[in-house]
């Protein structure tokens, strides 16, 4: 569907190299990608998997006739496409090709890299806040391992030896699980493909990671997950989104309150809510919370990139994020993503 | 010395329950057991930690040294142990974790120092937090131990705490 007032853009040359460009254009609300043409088989390129799917044409002529763009970006640099497309300039279609298109591709690639670095930096910063919690959670089973192994050096009773060996084994497994959780969270996710991800599972995964970063003592957690709520995305990106929101919610409640996580599915979209009963965000701060480096935390306590990264990742997955908040009552982050199932809940 | 004398009749001040040594256990049965084995307890140690396997390791280590061990899984339970019965002071020292549900260790330590100022306190935690350690030491605890702790270090610290307790009674 074409929205009036938006610039209709068609891209010639839909291969892996154009993915950052398509991603960048997808973030711009004034632009709509109406068609894609690839000299090679476009299967595997994002557009076919991204709802709403971008029409793919094998022939540049068909691309232009079918999508009727205002702007044609020719990323191929091939004479065949250029000649064919140049004929369309007479029909009022602006064409960006050659060095201009090449420059745009390079800028899009650089922007993609920077966004990825910011996102990863924020993830590492979150892991940094988890250090004490991680040390605590590893030191406890280590104490069990140390204590029982010290005793086993002198223990004559075979039954006791077996019992304590089992305790050591269980403690070691706890540490292995913990390291696996944290390693998985820290991974950059390069090369990860988008897949159907169950939102309830990802919300639970984020809760598990968030427990390493902060104490949930004194807090109630309410979960309401729709079994049909799924998103086509990279699971680790969703985990990062939810971990950020959960940690913000827990910190806002300062050891007392209720955290509510919910997911639901409806025609065309899936919705996630992360709601707390914390101190809320003032109307003065609310418009700025997604800005990079904006933080209300004391110096050294936050990068100011958390919510900026959250919004970036949400938009990267064709989603939107909204926030409602009232001082003294709490805050609710509301996320919407396209429903890949396209069915009623 | 009240707490190290196993024959002192204190059944009315002991929590009910099994003789596993938990806060719900019977101190009388534990002390009787110690007397039967021919060993007199060197003192009673209240171990406060929300992880049962951690309490188990500490119990094993200290009992082998001759201490009587009482367990509590959080600060709330530890306070109940201390306040149970006619003679509330049944322990000679407290070893406590910090991060626990319900009443956490920090709150419990504040309570212990206020209500039982002569009770030696040892913090045994998984948090390697220098600031917290400094703060607690300034508050007068015996030591701030970071898990994992070798048994020799634990033995020396508990002995130091018991000695401090004995001095407080003279």
Coordinates of C-alpha atoms in Angstrom, one line a residue:
Chain A
X1 CA 0.0 0.0 0.0
X2 CA 1.4 3.4 -0.9
X3 CA 1.0 6.2 1.6
X4 CA 0.4 9.6 0.2
X5 CA 3.2 12.1 0.6
X6 CA 5.9 9.5 0.8
X7 CA 8.7 9.3 -1.6
X8 CA 8.4 6.0 -3.6
X9 CA 11.8 4.5 -4.1
X10 CA 12.8 1.5 -6.2
X11 CA 16.2 -0.1 -6.0
X12 CA 18.0 -1.8 -8.9
X13 CA 20.5 -4.4 -7.8
X14 CA 19.0 -6.2 -4.8
X15 CA 21.8 -8.3 -3.4
X16 CA 23.5 -8.7 -0.1
X17 CA 25.4 -5.4 -0.6
X18 CA 22.2 -3.4 -0.8
X19 CA 20.8 -4.7 2.5
X20 CA 22.2 -1.9 4.7
X21 CA 20.8 0.6 2.2
X22 CA 17.3 -1.1 2.3
X23 CA 17.6 -1.1 6.1
X24 CA 18.5 2.6 6.2
X25 CA 15.7 3.6 3.8
X26 CA 13.3 1.5 5.9
X27 CA 14.0 3.7 8.9
X28 CA 12.9 6.8 7.1
X29 CA 9.2 7.4 7.5
X30 CA 9.1 9.7 4.4
X31 CA 10.4 6.9 2.2
X32 CA 8.7 3.8 0.9
X33 CA 10.5 1.1 -0.9
X34 CA 8.1 0.0 -3.6
X35 CA 10.2 -2.4 -5.6
X36 CA 13.4 -4.2 -6.0
X37 CA 15.1 -5.6 -9.0
X38 CA 18.1 -8.0 -9.0
X39 CA 20.2 -9.2 -11.8
X40 CA 20.7 -12.4 -9.8
X41 CA 18.3 -14.5 -7.9
X42 CA 17.0 -12.3 -5.1
X43 CA 16.1 -15.1 -2.8
X44 CA 17.7 -14.7 0.5
X45 CA 17.7 -10.9 0.3
X46 CA 15.8 -9.3 3.2
X47 CA 12.9 -7.9 1.3
X48 CA 11.3 -11.2 0.6
X49 CA 11.2 -12.0 4.3
X50 CA 10.3 -8.5 5.6
X51 CA 6.6 -7.8 6.0
X52 CA 5.2 -6.1 4.2
X53 CA 7.2 -7.9 1.5
X54 CA 8.8 -5.6 -1.1
X55 CA 7.9 -6.7 -4.6
X56 CA 10.9 -8.2 -6.5
X57 CA 11.2 -7.9 -10.2
X58 CA 13.7 -9.6 -12.5
X59 CA 13.4 -7.0 -15.2
X60 CA 14.2 -3.3 -14.6
X61 CA 11.4 -2.4 -17.0
X62 CA 8.9 -4.5 -15.0
X63 CA 10.2 -2.9 -11.8
X64 CA 9.5 0.6 -13.1
X65 CA 6.1 -0.3 -14.6
X66 CA 5.0 -2.3 -11.6
X67 CA 6.2 -0.1 -8.8
X68 CA 5.9 3.3 -10.4
X69 CA 8.7 4.9 -8.2
X70 CA 9.5 8.6 -7.9
X71 CA 13.2 7.7 -7.4
X72 CA 15.2 4.9 -8.9
X73 CA 18.5 4.0 -7.2
X74 CA 20.7 1.9 -9.5
X75 CA 23.3 0.2 -7.4
X76 CA 24.5 -2.2 -10.1
X77 CA 26.6 0.2 -12.1
X78 CA 26.0 -2.0 -15.1
X79 CA 25.4 -0.6 -18.4
X80 CA 22.4 -2.8 -19.1
X81 CA 20.5 -1.4 -16.2
X82 CA 21.7 2.1 -16.7
X83 CA 20.6 2.2 -20.3
X84 CA 17.3 0.7 -19.5
X85 CA 16.6 2.9 -16.6
X86 CA 17.7 6.1 -18.3
X87 CA 14.8 5.7 -20.7
X88 CA 12.6 6.2 -17.7
X89 CA 13.9 9.6 -16.8
X90 CA 11.7 11.1 -19.4
X91 CA 8.7 9.8 -17.4
X92 CA 9.6 12.0 -14.4
X93 CA 11.5 9.3 -12.5
X94 CA 14.6 10.6 -10.9
X95 CA 17.5 8.2 -11.3
X96 CA 20.4 7.9 -8.9
X97 CA 23.2 5.8 -10.3
X98 CA 26.9 5.5 -10.8
X99 CA 29.1 7.2 -8.3
X100 CA 26.1 8.8 -6.5
X101 CA 24.5 5.4 -5.8
X102 CA 27.9 4.0 -4.9
X103 CA 28.3 6.8 -2.3
X104 CA 24.9 6.1 -0.9
X105 CA 25.7 2.4 -0.5
X106 CA 28.9 3.2 1.3
X107 CA 27.2 5.6 3.6
X108 CA 24.5 3.1 4.4
X109 CA 27.1 0.5 5.1
X110 CA 28.9 2.8 7.5
X111 CA 25.7 3.8 9.2
X112 CA 24.9 0.1 9.6
X113 CA 28.3 -0.5 11.2
X114 CA 27.9 2.4 13.6
X115 CA 24.5 1.3 14.7
X116 CA 25.8 -2.1 15.3
X117 CA 28.7 -0.8 17.3
X118 CA 26.4 1.4 19.4
X119 CA 24.1 -1.5 20.1
X120 CA 27.0 -3.8 21.0
X121 CA 28.6 -1.1 23.2
X122 CA 25.3 -0.7 25.1
X123 CA 25.2 -4.5 25.5
X124 CA 28.7 -4.6 26.9
X125 CA 27.9 -1.8 29.2
X126 CA 24.9 -3.7 30.5
X127 CA 27.2 -6.7 31.0
X128 CA 29.5 -4.4 32.9
X129 CA 26.8 -3.6 35.4
X130 CA 26.3 -7.4 35.9
X131 CA 29.8 -8.0 37.0
X132 CA 29.1 -8.0 40.7
X133 CA 26.0 -10.0 40.2
X134 CA 27.9 -12.5 38.1
X135 CA 30.7 -12.7 40.6
X136 CA 28.2 -13.4 43.3
X137 CA 26.4 -16.1 41.4
X138 CA 29.6 -17.8 40.4
X139 CA 31.3 -17.5 43.8
X140 CA 28.5 -19.3 45.6
X141 CA 28.8 -22.6 43.6
X142 CA 32.6 -22.2 43.7
X143 CA 32.5 -22.1 47.5
X144 CA 30.6 -25.4 47.4
X145 CA 33.2 -26.9 45.0
X146 CA 36.1 -25.7 47.1
X147 CA 34.6 -26.7 50.4
X148 CA 33.7 -30.2 49.4
X149 CA 36.8 -30.9 47.4
X150 CA 38.9 -29.8 50.4
X151 CA 37.0 -32.4 52.5
X152 CA 37.3 -35.1 49.9
X153 CA 41.0 -35.1 50.2
X154 CA 40.6 -36.7 53.6
X155 CA 37.1 -38.2 53.5
X156 CA 37.2 -42.0 54.3
X157 CA 33.5 -42.6 54.0
X158 CA 32.7 -43.8 50.5
X159 CA 29.1 -42.7 50.7
X160 CA 30.1 -39.3 51.8
X161 CA 32.6 -39.1 48.9
X162 CA 29.8 -39.9 46.4
X163 CA 27.4 -37.5 48.0
X164 CA 29.9 -34.7 48.0
X165 CA 31.1 -35.5 44.5
X166 CA 27.5 -35.1 43.3
X167 CA 27.3 -31.7 45.1
X168 CA 30.5 -30.6 43.3
X169 CA 29.1 -31.8 40.0
X170 CA 25.8 -29.8 40.5
X171 CA 27.7 -26.7 41.4
X172 CA 30.0 -27.0 38.4
X173 CA 26.9 -27.4 36.1
X174 CA 25.5 -24.2 37.6
X175 CA 28.6 -22.3 36.6
X176 CA 28.6 -23.8 33.1
X177 CA 25.0 -22.8 32.6
X178 CA 25.6 -19.3 33.8
X179 CA 28.6 -18.8 31.5
X180 CA 26.6 -20.1 28.6
X181 CA 23.8 -17.6 29.3
X182 CA 26.2 -14.7 29.6
X183 CA 28.3 -15.7 26.6
X184 CA 25.2 -16.0 24.5
X185 CA 24.0 -12.6 25.5
X186 CA 27.4 -11.0 24.8
X187 CA 27.7 -12.4 21.3
X188 CA 27.5 -9.8 18.6
X189 CA 25.2 -11.9 16.6
X190 CA 27.0 -11.5 13.3
X191 CA 25.8 -13.9 10.7
X192 CA 22.7 -14.6 12.7
X193 CA 19.7 -15.0 10.5
X194 CA 16.2 -13.8 11.3
X195 CA 13.9 -16.5 12.4
X196 CA 10.5 -17.0 13.9
X197 CA 10.9 -16.1 17.6
X198 CA 8.4 -16.8 20.3
X199 CA 8.1 -13.6 22.3
X200 CA 7.2 -15.3 25.6
X201 CA 10.4 -17.4 25.4
X202 CA 12.5 -14.3 24.7
X203 CA 10.9 -12.3 27.5
X204 CA 11.7 -15.2 29.9
X205 CA 15.3 -15.3 28.5
X206 CA 15.6 -11.6 29.2
X207 CA 14.4 -12.0 32.7
X208 CA 17.1 -14.7 33.3
X209 CA 19.8 -12.4 32.0
X210 CA 18.5 -9.4 33.9
X211 CA 18.7 -11.4 37.2
X212 CA 22.5 -11.4 36.8
X213 CA 22.5 -7.6 36.6
X214 CA 20.2 -6.7 39.5
X215 CA 18.2 -8.0 42.4
X216 CA 14.6 -8.7 42.0
X217 CA 14.0 -9.0 45.8
X218 CA 10.9 -7.3 46.8
X219 CA 9.5 -7.3 43.3
X220 CA 6.6 -9.2 41.9
X221 CA 6.7 -10.4 38.3
X222 CA 3.5 -10.9 36.3
X223 CA 3.6 -12.6 33.0
X224 CA 0.9 -12.8 30.4
X225 CA 2.1 -14.3 27.1
X226 CA 0.1 -15.1 24.1
X227 CA 1.2 -18.5 22.6
X228 CA 0.6 -17.0 19.1
X229 CA 2.8 -14.0 19.6
X230 CA 5.9 -14.4 17.3
X231 CA 8.2 -12.1 15.5
X232 CA 10.5 -12.6 12.6
X233 CA 13.8 -11.3 14.0
X234 CA 17.2 -12.2 15.5
X235 CA 16.5 -13.7 18.9
X236 CA 19.6 -12.0 20.4
X237 CA 18.4 -8.6 19.3
X238 CA 15.0 -9.1 21.0
X239 CA 16.8 -10.3 24.1
X240 CA 18.8 -7.1 24.2
X241 CA 15.7 -5.0 23.8
X242 CA 13.9 -6.8 26.6
X243 CA 16.9 -6.9 29.0
X244 CA 17.2 -3.1 28.6
X245 CA 13.6 -2.5 29.3
X246 CA 13.4 -4.9 32.2
X247 CA 16.5 -3.5 33.9
X248 CA 15.1 0.1 33.5
X249 CA 11.8 -1.1 35.0
X250 CA 13.5 -2.8 38.0
X251 CA 15.7 0.2 38.7
X252 CA 12.7 2.5 38.6
X253 CA 11.0 0.4 41.2
X254 CA 13.9 0.5 43.7
X255 CA 13.2 -2.8 45.3
X256 CA 9.5 -2.6 45.6
X257 CA 6.7 -3.0 43.0
X258 CA 5.3 -5.1 40.2
X259 CA 6.9 -5.8 36.8
X260 CA 4.4 -6.9 34.2
X261 CA 5.5 -8.5 30.9
X262 CA 2.9 -9.3 28.3
X263 CA 2.7 -10.3 24.7
X264 CA -0.4 -10.5 22.4
X265 CA -1.1 -11.2 18.8
X266 CA -3.7 -9.6 16.5
X267 CA -4.2 -9.2 12.8
X268 CA -1.2 -7.7 11.3
X269 CA 0.8 -7.0 14.5
X270 CA 2.1 -8.4 17.7
X271 CA 2.4 -6.3 20.8
X272 CA 4.7 -6.5 23.8
X273 CA 4.4 -4.5 27.0
X274 CA 7.0 -4.0 29.7
X275 CA 5.3 -2.2 32.6
X276 CA 6.5 -1.2 36.0
X277 CA 5.1 0.5 39.1
X278 CA 8.1 2.7 39.7
X279 CA 8.6 6.4 40.1
X280 CA 7.6 7.2 36.5
X281 CA 9.2 9.6 34.0
X282 CA 8.4 13.3 34.1
X283 CA 6.8 15.0 31.1
X284 CA 10.0 17.1 30.7
X285 CA 12.2 14.0 30.2
X286 CA 9.7 11.8 28.3
X287 CA 10.4 13.2 24.8
X288 CA 14.1 12.8 25.2
X289 CA 14.5 9.3 26.6
X290 CA 15.3 7.8 23.2
X291 CA 18.0 10.3 22.4
X292 CA 21.6 9.0 22.4
X293 CA 23.6 9.7 25.6
X294 CA 20.5 11.1 27.3
X295 CA 20.3 9.8 30.9
X296 CA 18.9 10.8 34.2
X297 CA 21.3 8.4 36.1
X298 CA 24.3 9.7 38.1
X299 CA 27.6 10.0 36.2
X300 CA 29.2 6.7 35.6
X301 CA 25.9 4.8 36.2
X302 CA 24.7 4.6 32.6
X303 CA 25.8 5.2 29.0
X304 CA 22.7 6.9 28.0
X305 CA 22.5 4.6 25.1
X306 CA 20.1 2.0 26.4
X307 CA 16.8 3.3 25.1
X308 CA 18.4 4.7 22.0
X309 CA 19.7 1.2 21.3
X310 CA 16.3 -0.3 22.1
X311 CA 14.6 2.0 19.6
X312 CA 17.2 1.3 17.0
X313 CA 16.8 -2.4 17.3
X314 CA 13.0 -2.2 17.3
X315 CA 13.0 -0.1 14.2
X316 CA 15.5 -2.4 12.6
X317 CA 13.0 -5.2 13.0
X318 CA 10.2 -3.0 11.4
X319 CA 8.7 -2.3 14.8
X320 CA 7.7 0.7 16.8
X321 CA 8.0 1.6 20.4
X322 CA 5.8 3.8 22.5
X323 CA 6.0 4.9 26.1
X324 CA 3.4 6.0 28.6
X325 CA 4.4 7.2 32.1
X326 CA 2.9 8.9 35.1
X327 CA 5.0 10.2 38.0
X328 CA 4.5 8.1 41.1
X329 CA 2.6 5.4 39.2
X330 CA 5.0 3.8 36.8
X331 CA 5.9 3.5 33.1
X332 CA 4.8 1.2 30.3
X333 CA 6.8 0.5 27.2
X334 CA 4.7 -0.7 24.4
X335 CA 6.3 -2.4 21.4
X336 CA 4.6 -3.4 18.1
X337 CA 6.0 -5.6 15.4
X338 CA 4.6 -6.9 12.2
X339 CA 2.8 -10.2 12.7
X340 CA 4.5 -12.7 10.4
X341 CA 1.6 -15.1 10.8
X342 CA -0.9 -12.6 9.6
X343 CA -3.6 -14.4 11.5
X344 CA -6.0 -13.5 14.3
X345 CA -4.8 -14.2 17.8
Chain B
X1 CA 30.2 -19.7 79.5
X2 CA 26.5 -20.2 78.6
X3 CA 26.8 -21.0 75.0
X4 CA 29.7 -23.4 75.2
X5 CA 28.2 -25.4 78.1
X6 CA 26.4 -28.3 76.4
X7 CA 24.8 -29.4 79.7
X8 CA 22.9 -26.1 80.2
X9 CA 19.2 -26.9 80.1
X10 CA 18.0 -24.7 77.3
X11 CA 15.3 -26.8 75.7
X12 CA 12.7 -24.2 76.3
X13 CA 14.7 -21.7 74.3
X14 CA 15.4 -24.0 71.4
X15 CA 13.3 -24.0 68.1
X16 CA 11.3 -27.2 67.5
X17 CA 12.0 -29.6 64.7
X18 CA 14.5 -32.2 63.5
X19 CA 18.1 -32.4 64.4
X20 CA 19.4 -31.4 61.1
X21 CA 20.8 -28.4 62.7
X22 CA 18.6 -26.0 60.8
X23 CA 16.9 -23.1 62.6
X24 CA 13.9 -25.4 63.0
X25 CA 16.1 -28.1 64.5
X26 CA 16.6 -28.9 68.1
X27 CA 19.7 -27.6 69.6
X28 CA 19.3 -29.9 72.6
X29 CA 19.5 -33.0 70.4
X30 CA 22.5 -31.6 68.6
X31 CA 24.3 -30.8 71.8
X32 CA 23.4 -34.2 73.2
X33 CA 24.9 -35.7 70.2
X34 CA 28.1 -33.7 70.6
X35 CA 28.3 -34.8 74.3
X36 CA 27.7 -38.5 73.4
X37 CA 30.6 -38.4 70.9
X38 CA 32.8 -37.2 73.6
X39 CA 33.4 -33.8 72.0
X40 CA 32.3 -30.6 73.7
X41 CA 31.3 -27.9 71.4
X42 CA 33.7 -25.0 71.0
X43 CA 30.8 -22.7 70.5
X44 CA 27.6 -22.2 68.5
X45 CA 27.7 -20.6 65.1
X46 CA 24.6 -19.3 63.4
X47 CA 25.0 -19.6 59.6
X48 CA 22.7 -17.4 57.6
X49 CA 22.7 -18.1 53.8
X50 CA 19.8 -18.6 51.3
X51 CA 21.7 -21.4 49.5
X52 CA 21.3 -24.8 51.2
X53 CA 24.4 -26.3 49.7
X54 CA 26.5 -23.4 50.9
X55 CA 25.1 -23.9 54.4
X56 CA 25.9 -27.6 54.1
X57 CA 29.5 -27.0 53.3
X58 CA 30.0 -24.5 56.1
X59 CA 28.2 -26.8 58.5
X60 CA 30.5 -29.7 57.5
X61 CA 33.6 -27.6 57.9
X62 CA 32.7 -26.1 61.3
X63 CA 31.3 -29.3 62.8
X64 CA 34.5 -31.1 62.0
X65 CA 36.3 -28.4 63.9
X66 CA 34.0 -28.9 66.9
X67 CA 31.5 -26.1 66.6
X68 CA 27.8 -26.5 66.9
X69 CA 26.0 -25.1 63.9
X70 CA 22.6 -23.6 63.5
X71 CA 21.3 -22.7 60.1
X72 CA 18.9 -20.0 58.8
X73 CA 18.0 -19.3 55.2
X74 CA 17.6 -15.6 55.5
X75 CA 17.8 -12.6 57.9
X76 CA 14.2 -13.0 59.0
X77 CA 14.7 -16.6 60.1
X78 CA 18.0 -15.7 61.8
X79 CA 16.3 -13.1 63.9
X80 CA 13.6 -15.6 64.9
X81 CA 16.4 -18.0 66.0
X82 CA 18.0 -15.3 68.1
X83 CA 14.7 -14.3 69.7
X84 CA 13.4 -17.7 70.3
X85 CA 12.8 -18.9 73.9
X86 CA 13.7 -17.4 77.3
X87 CA 17.4 -17.0 76.6
X88 CA 17.6 -15.5 73.2
X89 CA 21.3 -15.5 72.9
X90 CA 22.0 -19.1 71.9
X91 CA 24.9 -18.4 69.5
X92 CA 28.4 -17.2 69.9
X93 CA 28.9 -15.8 66.5
X94 CA 27.0 -15.2 63.3
X95 CA 28.2 -15.9 59.8
X96 CA 25.9 -14.2 57.3
X97 CA 25.5 -13.7 53.6
X98 CA 24.4 -10.3 52.3
X99 CA 22.2 -10.9 49.3
X100 CA 19.2 -12.9 50.5
X101 CA 15.4 -12.7 50.0
X102 CA 13.1 -11.3 52.7
X103 CA 15.3 -9.5 55.2
X104 CA 18.6 -9.3 53.4
X105 CA 22.0 -9.5 55.2
X106 CA 22.6 -5.8 55.3
X107 CA 19.4 -5.2 57.1
X108 CA 20.0 -8.2 59.3
X109 CA 23.5 -7.0 60.3
X110 CA 22.0 -3.6 61.3
X111 CA 19.5 -5.4 63.4
X112 CA 22.1 -7.7 65.0
X113 CA 24.4 -4.9 65.9
X114 CA 21.6 -2.9 67.4
X115 CA 20.0 -5.7 69.4
X116 CA 23.1 -7.8 70.2
X117 CA 26.0 -5.3 70.2
X118 CA 28.4 -7.8 71.7
X119 CA 27.6 -10.5 69.1
X120 CA 30.6 -11.0 66.7
X121 CA 29.5 -10.9 63.1
X122 CA 31.3 -12.4 60.1
X123 CA 30.1 -11.6 56.6
X124 CA 30.5 -14.4 54.1
X125 CA 29.4 -13.3 50.7
X126 CA 29.9 -13.9 47.0
X127 CA 30.1 -10.1 46.4
X128 CA 33.7 -8.9 46.0
X129 CA 32.8 -5.4 46.8
X130 CA 35.6 -3.4 48.4
X131 CA 33.4 -0.4 49.4
X132 CA 30.9 -2.7 51.1
X133 CA 33.7 -4.5 52.9
X134 CA 35.2 -1.3 54.1
X135 CA 31.9 -0.1 55.3
X136 CA 31.1 -3.2 57.2
X137 CA 34.6 -3.4 58.8
X138 CA 34.1 0.2 60.0
X139 CA 30.9 -0.9 61.6
X140 CA 32.8 -3.4 63.6
X141 CA 32.3 -6.8 62.1
X142 CA 35.0 -9.4 62.6
X143 CA 35.7 -10.0 59.0
X144 CA 34.3 -9.7 55.4
X145 CA 35.0 -13.0 53.6
X146 CA 34.4 -13.4 49.9
X147 CA 33.4 -16.8 48.6
X148 CA 34.9 -19.2 47.8
X149 CA 36.7 -19.3 51.2
X150 CA 39.2 -22.1 52.1
X151 CA 38.4 -23.9 55.3
X152 CA 41.5 -22.8 57.1
X153 CA 40.6 -19.1 56.6
X154 CA 37.0 -19.9 57.8
X155 CA 38.3 -21.7 60.9
X156 CA 40.7 -18.9 61.8
X157 CA 37.9 -16.3 61.4
X158 CA 35.4 -18.3 63.5
X159 CA 38.0 -18.9 66.2
X160 CA 38.7 -15.1 66.3
X161 CA 35.0 -14.4 66.5
X162 CA 34.5 -16.9 69.4
X163 CA 37.4 -15.4 71.2
X164 CA 35.9 -12.0 70.8
X165 CA 32.7 -13.3 72.2
X166 CA 34.4 -14.8 75.2
X167 CA 36.2 -11.5 75.9
X168 CA 32.8 -9.7 75.9
X169 CA 31.6 -11.9 78.7
X170 CA 34.6 -11.2 81.0

